[in-house]
Short mmCIF file of C-alpha atoms in Angstrom, two decimals:
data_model
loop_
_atom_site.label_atom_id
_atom_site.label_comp_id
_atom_site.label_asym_id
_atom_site.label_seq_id
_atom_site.Cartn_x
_atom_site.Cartn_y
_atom_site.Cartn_z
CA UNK A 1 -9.97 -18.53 20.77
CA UNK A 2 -11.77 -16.82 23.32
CA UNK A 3 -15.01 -14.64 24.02
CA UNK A 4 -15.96 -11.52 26.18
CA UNK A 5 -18.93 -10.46 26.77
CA UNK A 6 -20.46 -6.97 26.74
CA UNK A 7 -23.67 -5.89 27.79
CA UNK A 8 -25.13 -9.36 26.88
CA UNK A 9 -23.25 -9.71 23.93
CA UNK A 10 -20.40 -12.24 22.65
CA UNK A 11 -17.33 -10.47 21.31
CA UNK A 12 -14.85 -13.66 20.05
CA UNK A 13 -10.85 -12.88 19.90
CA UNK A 14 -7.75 -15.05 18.94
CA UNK A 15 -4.71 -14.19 21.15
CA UNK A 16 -1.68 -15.90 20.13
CA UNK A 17 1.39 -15.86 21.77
CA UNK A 18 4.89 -14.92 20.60
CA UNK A 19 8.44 -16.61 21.18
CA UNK A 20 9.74 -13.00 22.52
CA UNK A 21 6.11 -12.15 24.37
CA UNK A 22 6.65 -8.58 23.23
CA UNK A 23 3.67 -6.16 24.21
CA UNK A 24 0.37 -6.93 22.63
CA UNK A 25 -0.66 -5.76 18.89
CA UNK A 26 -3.87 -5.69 18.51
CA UNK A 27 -5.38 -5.61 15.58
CA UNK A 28 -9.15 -3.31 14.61
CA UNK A 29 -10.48 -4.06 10.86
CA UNK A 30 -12.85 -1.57 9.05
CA UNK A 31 -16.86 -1.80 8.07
CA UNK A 32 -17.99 -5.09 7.03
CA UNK A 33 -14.57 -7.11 7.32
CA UNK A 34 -13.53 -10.00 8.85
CA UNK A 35 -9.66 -10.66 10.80
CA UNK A 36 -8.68 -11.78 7.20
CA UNK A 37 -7.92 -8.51 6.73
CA UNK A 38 -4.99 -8.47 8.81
CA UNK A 39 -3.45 -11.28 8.35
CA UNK A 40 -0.30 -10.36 6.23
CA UNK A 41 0.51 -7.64 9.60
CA UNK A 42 -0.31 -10.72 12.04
CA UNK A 43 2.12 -12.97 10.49
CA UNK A 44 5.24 -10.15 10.36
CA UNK A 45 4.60 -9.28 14.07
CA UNK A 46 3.85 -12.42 15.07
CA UNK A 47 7.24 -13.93 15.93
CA UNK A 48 7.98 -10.65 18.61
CA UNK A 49 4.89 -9.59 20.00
CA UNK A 50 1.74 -11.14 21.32
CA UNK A 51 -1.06 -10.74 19.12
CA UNK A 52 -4.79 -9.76 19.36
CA UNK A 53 -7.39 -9.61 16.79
CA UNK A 54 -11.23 -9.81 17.72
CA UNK A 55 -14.21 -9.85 15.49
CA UNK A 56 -16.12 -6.52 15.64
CA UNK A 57 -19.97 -7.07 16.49
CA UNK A 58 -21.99 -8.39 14.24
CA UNK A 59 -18.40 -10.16 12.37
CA UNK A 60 -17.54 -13.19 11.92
CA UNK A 61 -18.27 -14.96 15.29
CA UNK A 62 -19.04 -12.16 17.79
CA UNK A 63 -22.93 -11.67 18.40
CA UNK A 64 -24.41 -8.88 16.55
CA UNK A 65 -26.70 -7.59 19.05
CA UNK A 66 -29.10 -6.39 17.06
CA UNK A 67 -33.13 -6.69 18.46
CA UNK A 68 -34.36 -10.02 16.88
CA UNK A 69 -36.96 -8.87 14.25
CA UNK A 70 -34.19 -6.22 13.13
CA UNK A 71 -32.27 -9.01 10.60
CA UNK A 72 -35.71 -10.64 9.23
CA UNK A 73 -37.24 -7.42 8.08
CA UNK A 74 -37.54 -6.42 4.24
CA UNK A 75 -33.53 -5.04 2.98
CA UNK A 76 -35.15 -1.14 2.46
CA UNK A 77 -37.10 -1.19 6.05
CA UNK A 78 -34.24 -2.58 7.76
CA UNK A 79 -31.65 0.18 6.82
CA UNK A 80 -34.07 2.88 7.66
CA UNK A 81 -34.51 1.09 10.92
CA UNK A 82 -30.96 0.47 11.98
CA UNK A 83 -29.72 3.88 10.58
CA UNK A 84 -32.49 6.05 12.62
CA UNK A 85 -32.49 4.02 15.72
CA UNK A 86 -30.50 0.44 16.30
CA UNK A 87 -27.16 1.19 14.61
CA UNK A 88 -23.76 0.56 16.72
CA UNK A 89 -21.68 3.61 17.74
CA UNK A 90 -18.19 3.82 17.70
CA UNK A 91 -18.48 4.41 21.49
CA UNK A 92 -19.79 1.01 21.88
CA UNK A 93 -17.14 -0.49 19.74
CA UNK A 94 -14.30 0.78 21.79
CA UNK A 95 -16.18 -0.55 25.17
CA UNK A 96 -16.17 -3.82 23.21
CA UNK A 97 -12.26 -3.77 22.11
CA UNK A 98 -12.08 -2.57 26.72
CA UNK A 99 -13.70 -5.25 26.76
CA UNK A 100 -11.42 -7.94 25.12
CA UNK A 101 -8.33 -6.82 26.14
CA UNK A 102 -9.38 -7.09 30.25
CA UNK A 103 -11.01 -10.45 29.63
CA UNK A 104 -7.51 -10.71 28.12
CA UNK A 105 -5.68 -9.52 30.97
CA UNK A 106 -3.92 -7.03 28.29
CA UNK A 107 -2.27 -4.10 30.45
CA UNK A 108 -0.83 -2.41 27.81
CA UNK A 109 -1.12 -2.51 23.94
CA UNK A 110 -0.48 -1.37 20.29
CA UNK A 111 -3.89 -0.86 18.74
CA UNK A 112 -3.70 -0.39 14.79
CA UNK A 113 -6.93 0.15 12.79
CA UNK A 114 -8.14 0.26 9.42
CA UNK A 115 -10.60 2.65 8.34
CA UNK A 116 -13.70 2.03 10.88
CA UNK A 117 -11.29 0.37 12.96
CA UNK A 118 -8.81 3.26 13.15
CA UNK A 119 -12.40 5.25 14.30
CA UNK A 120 -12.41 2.63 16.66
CA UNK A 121 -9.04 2.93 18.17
CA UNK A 122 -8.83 6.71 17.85
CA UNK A 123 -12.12 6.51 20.32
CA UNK A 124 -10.34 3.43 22.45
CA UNK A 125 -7.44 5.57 23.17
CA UNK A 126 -9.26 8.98 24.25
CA UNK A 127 -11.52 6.85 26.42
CA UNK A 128 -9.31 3.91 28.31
CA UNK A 129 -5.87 3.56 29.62
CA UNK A 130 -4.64 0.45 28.29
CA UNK A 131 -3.09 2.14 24.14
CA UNK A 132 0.37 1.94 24.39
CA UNK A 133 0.46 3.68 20.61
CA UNK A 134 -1.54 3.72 17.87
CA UNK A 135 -1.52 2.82 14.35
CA UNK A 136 -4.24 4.26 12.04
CA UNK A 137 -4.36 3.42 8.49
CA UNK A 138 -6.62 4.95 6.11
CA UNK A 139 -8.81 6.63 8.54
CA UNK A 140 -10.38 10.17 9.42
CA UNK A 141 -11.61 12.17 12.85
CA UNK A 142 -14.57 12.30 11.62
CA UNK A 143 -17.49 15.56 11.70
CA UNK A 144 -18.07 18.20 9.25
CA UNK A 145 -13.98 18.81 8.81
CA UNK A 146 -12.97 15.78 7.61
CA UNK A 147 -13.08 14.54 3.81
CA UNK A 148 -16.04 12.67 3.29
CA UNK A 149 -16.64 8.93 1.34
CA UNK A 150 -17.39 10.10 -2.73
CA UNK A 151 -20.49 9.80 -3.91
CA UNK A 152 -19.25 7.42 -6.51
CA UNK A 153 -17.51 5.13 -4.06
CA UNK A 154 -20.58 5.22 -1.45
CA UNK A 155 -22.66 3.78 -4.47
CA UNK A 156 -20.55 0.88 -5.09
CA UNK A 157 -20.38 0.12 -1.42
CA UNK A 158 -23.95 0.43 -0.50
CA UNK A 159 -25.91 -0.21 -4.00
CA UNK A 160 -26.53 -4.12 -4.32
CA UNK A 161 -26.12 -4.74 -8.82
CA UNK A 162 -29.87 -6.13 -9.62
CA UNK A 163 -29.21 -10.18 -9.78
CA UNK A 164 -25.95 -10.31 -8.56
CA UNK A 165 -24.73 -13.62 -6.70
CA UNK A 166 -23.01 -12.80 -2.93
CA UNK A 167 -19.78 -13.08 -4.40
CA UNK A 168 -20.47 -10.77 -7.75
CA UNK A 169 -21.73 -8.20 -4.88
CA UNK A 170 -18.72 -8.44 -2.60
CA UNK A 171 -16.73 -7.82 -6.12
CA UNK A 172 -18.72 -4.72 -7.04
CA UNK A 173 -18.28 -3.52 -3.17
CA UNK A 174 -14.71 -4.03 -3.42
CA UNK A 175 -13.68 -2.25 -6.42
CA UNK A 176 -13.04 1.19 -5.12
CA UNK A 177 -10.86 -0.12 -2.20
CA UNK A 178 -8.18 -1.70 -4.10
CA UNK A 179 -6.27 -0.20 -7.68
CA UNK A 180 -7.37 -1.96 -10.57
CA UNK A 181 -4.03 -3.07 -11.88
CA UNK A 182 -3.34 -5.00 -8.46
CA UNK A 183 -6.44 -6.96 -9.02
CA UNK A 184 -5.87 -7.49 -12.68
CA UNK A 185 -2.29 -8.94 -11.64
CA UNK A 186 -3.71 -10.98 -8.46
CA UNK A 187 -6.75 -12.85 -9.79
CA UNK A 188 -6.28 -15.37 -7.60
CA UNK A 189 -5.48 -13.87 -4.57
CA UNK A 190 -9.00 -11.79 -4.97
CA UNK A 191 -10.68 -15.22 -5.45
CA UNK A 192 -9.45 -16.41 -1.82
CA UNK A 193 -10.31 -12.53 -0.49
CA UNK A 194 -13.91 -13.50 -1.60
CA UNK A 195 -13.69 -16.85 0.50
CA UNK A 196 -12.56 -15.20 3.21
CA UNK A 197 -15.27 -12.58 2.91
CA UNK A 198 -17.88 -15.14 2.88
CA UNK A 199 -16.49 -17.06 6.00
CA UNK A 200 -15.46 -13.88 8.06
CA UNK A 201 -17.23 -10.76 7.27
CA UNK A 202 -20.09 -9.13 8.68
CA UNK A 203 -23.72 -9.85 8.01
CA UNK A 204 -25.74 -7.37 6.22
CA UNK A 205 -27.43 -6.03 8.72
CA UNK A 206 -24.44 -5.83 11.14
CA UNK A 207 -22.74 -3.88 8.53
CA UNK A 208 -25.36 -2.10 7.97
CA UNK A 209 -25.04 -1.19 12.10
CA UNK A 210 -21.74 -0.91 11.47
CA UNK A 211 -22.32 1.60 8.72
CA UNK A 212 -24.58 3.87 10.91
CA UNK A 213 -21.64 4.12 13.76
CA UNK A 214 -18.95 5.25 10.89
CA UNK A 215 -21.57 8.01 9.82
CA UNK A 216 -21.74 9.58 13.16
CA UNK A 217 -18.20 9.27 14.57
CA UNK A 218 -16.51 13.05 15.38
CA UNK A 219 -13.74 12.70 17.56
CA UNK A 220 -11.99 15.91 16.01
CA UNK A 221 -12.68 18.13 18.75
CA UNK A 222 -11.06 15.97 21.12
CA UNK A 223 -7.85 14.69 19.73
CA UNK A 224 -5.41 17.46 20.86
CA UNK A 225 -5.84 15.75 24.06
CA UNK A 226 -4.22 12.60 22.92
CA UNK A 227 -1.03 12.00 24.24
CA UNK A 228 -0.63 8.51 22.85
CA UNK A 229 2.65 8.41 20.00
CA UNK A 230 0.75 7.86 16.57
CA UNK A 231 1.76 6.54 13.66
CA UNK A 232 -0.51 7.45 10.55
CA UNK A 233 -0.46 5.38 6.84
CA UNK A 234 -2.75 7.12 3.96
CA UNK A 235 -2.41 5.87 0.54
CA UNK A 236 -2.53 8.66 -1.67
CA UNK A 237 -5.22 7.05 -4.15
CA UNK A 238 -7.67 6.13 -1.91
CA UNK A 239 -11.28 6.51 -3.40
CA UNK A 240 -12.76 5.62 -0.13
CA UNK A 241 -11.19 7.61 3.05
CA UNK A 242 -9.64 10.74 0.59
CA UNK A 243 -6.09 11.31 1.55
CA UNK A 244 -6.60 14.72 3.16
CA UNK A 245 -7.78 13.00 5.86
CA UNK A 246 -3.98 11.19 6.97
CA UNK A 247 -3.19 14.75 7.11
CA UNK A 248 -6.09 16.13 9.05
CA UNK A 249 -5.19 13.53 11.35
CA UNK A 250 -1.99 14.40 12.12
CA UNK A 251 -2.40 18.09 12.36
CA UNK A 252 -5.00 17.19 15.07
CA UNK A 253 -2.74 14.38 16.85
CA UNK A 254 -0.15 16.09 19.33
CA UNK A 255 2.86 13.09 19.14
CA UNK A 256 1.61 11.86 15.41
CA UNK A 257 3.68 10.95 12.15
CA UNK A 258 2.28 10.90 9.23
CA UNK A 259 3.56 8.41 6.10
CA UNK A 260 1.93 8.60 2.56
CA UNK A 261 1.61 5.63 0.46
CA UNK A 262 2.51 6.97 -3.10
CA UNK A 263 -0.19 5.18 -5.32
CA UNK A 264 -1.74 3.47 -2.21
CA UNK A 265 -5.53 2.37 -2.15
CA UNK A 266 -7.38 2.18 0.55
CA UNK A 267 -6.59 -1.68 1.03
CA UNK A 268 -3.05 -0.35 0.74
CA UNK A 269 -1.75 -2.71 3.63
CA UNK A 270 -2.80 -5.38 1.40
CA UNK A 271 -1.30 -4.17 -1.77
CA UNK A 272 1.57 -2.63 0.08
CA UNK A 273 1.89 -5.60 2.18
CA UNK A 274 6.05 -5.40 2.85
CA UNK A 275 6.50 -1.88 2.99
CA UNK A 276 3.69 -1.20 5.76
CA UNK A 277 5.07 -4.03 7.57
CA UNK A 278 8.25 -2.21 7.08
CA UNK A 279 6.84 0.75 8.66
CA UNK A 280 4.82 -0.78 11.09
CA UNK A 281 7.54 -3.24 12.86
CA UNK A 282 9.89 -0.25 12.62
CA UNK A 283 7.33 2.18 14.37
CA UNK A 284 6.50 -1.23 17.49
CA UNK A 285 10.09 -1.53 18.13
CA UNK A 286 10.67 2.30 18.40
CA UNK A 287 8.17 2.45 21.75
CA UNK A 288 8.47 -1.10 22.67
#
């Protein structure tokens, strides 16, 4: 594991080498998560391409960069705080991922991103040299075109239940991302995501910051300049990024495909683990 370091702050990666040293995948998770996220795409690229996956700021062990009296003050003041003036931008994200892959020495790479992180790499791409293609998964341009987060979902994710332990919270945040019968059938599984969310994930206020970059992101003006071949996954039940927005995306995207995830949640990639893998080794060879 390594660190770079960005305008004072840490930024920790893994980079693991593969037999065939294939061009870099690099791997961008969304709000709040940790590289757990990832790891069922990790381990089916792993064995032909080098892999990257860094821990946004403020996640798991990057810095968060926030001022110092920022995390100590009162939940309600805090939020007003970083959401008016301290919050990240996804600007700042992608000079963090810039970042990374030069401390790297990454020439050239596949970025795919979930959600915040597929803000992240549609913003690393228009800005830097180094995307080879992209991969966004349940993302959106952003600005007053795109679909927003429902109401309903936005409570679940934001409210905190009255009493509730970290891990009951984590299970009320999660509950719009993935379909109900998958975590019915995988009670397990969703006991080890909670783990992993404990271990990994962001702290509350770097979410939080995190949270206040998503909310201003607006690339949509500026993607018809991208001339980076894009590959674009939706699942068409997502209750947190609405559908419309895969195809938003790919109306705005010159070189762009899109592929719908019948029945697909917003975790589809989890759910949906073989055939996005499927998709996604398919889509790496094609411009390797």
């Amino acid at each position: 594991m390594s660190r770079a370091i960005r305008d004072g702050v840490s930024i920790y990666y893994g980079y693991d080498e593969s037999e065939d040293g294939g061009t870099p995948v690099v791997f961008v998770q969304g709000l709040g998560y940790g590289r757990w996220m990832w790891r069922w795409q990790r381990e089916a690229v792993q064995d032909a391409f080098d892999v990257v996956a860094p821990d946004n700021r403020g996640t798991g062990q990057s810095d968060a960069g926030l001022p110092p009296l920022v995390p100590r003050l009162p939940r309600k003041l805090r939020a007003l705080l970083i959401f008016k003036l301290a919050g990240y931008s996804i600007g700042g994200l992608a000079a963090d991922l810039e970042a990374v892959l030069d401390d790297a020495g990454v020439r050239e790479a596949h970025i795919v991103g979930a959600s915040m992180g597929g803000m992240i790499a549609q913003r690393y791409a228009l800005e830097y040299t180094r995307a080879k293609t992209l991969t966004l998964c349940c993302t959106s341009h952003g600005g007053p075109d795109a679909a927003p987060v429902p109401e309903e979902t936005q409570e679940f994710i934001f409210d905190v239940p009255k009493g509730a332990s970290e891990r009951e919270t984590l299970r009320h945040r999660m509950r719009p991302a993935f379909n109900e019968r998958f975590t019915n059938r995988n009670p397990h599984l969703m006991d080890r995501i909670i783990e992993w969310r404990l271990e990994q994930d962001a702290t509350e206020p770097a979410r939080e910051a995190q949270a206040a970059a998503v909310l201003d992101f607006d690339v949509s003006d500026r993607l018809s300049r991208l001339r980076v071949p894009t590959l674009i996954l939706h699942g068409t039940d997502d209750q947190v990024v609405p559908a419309v927005n895969g195809r938003l995306l790919k109306e705005a995207i010159p070189d762009a495909r899109l592929e719908r995830i019948e029945g697909g949640s917003h975790l589809f990639f989890i759910e949906d683990a073989d055939r996005v893998n499927e998709e996604l080794l398919a889509f790496l060879d094609e411009h390797e």
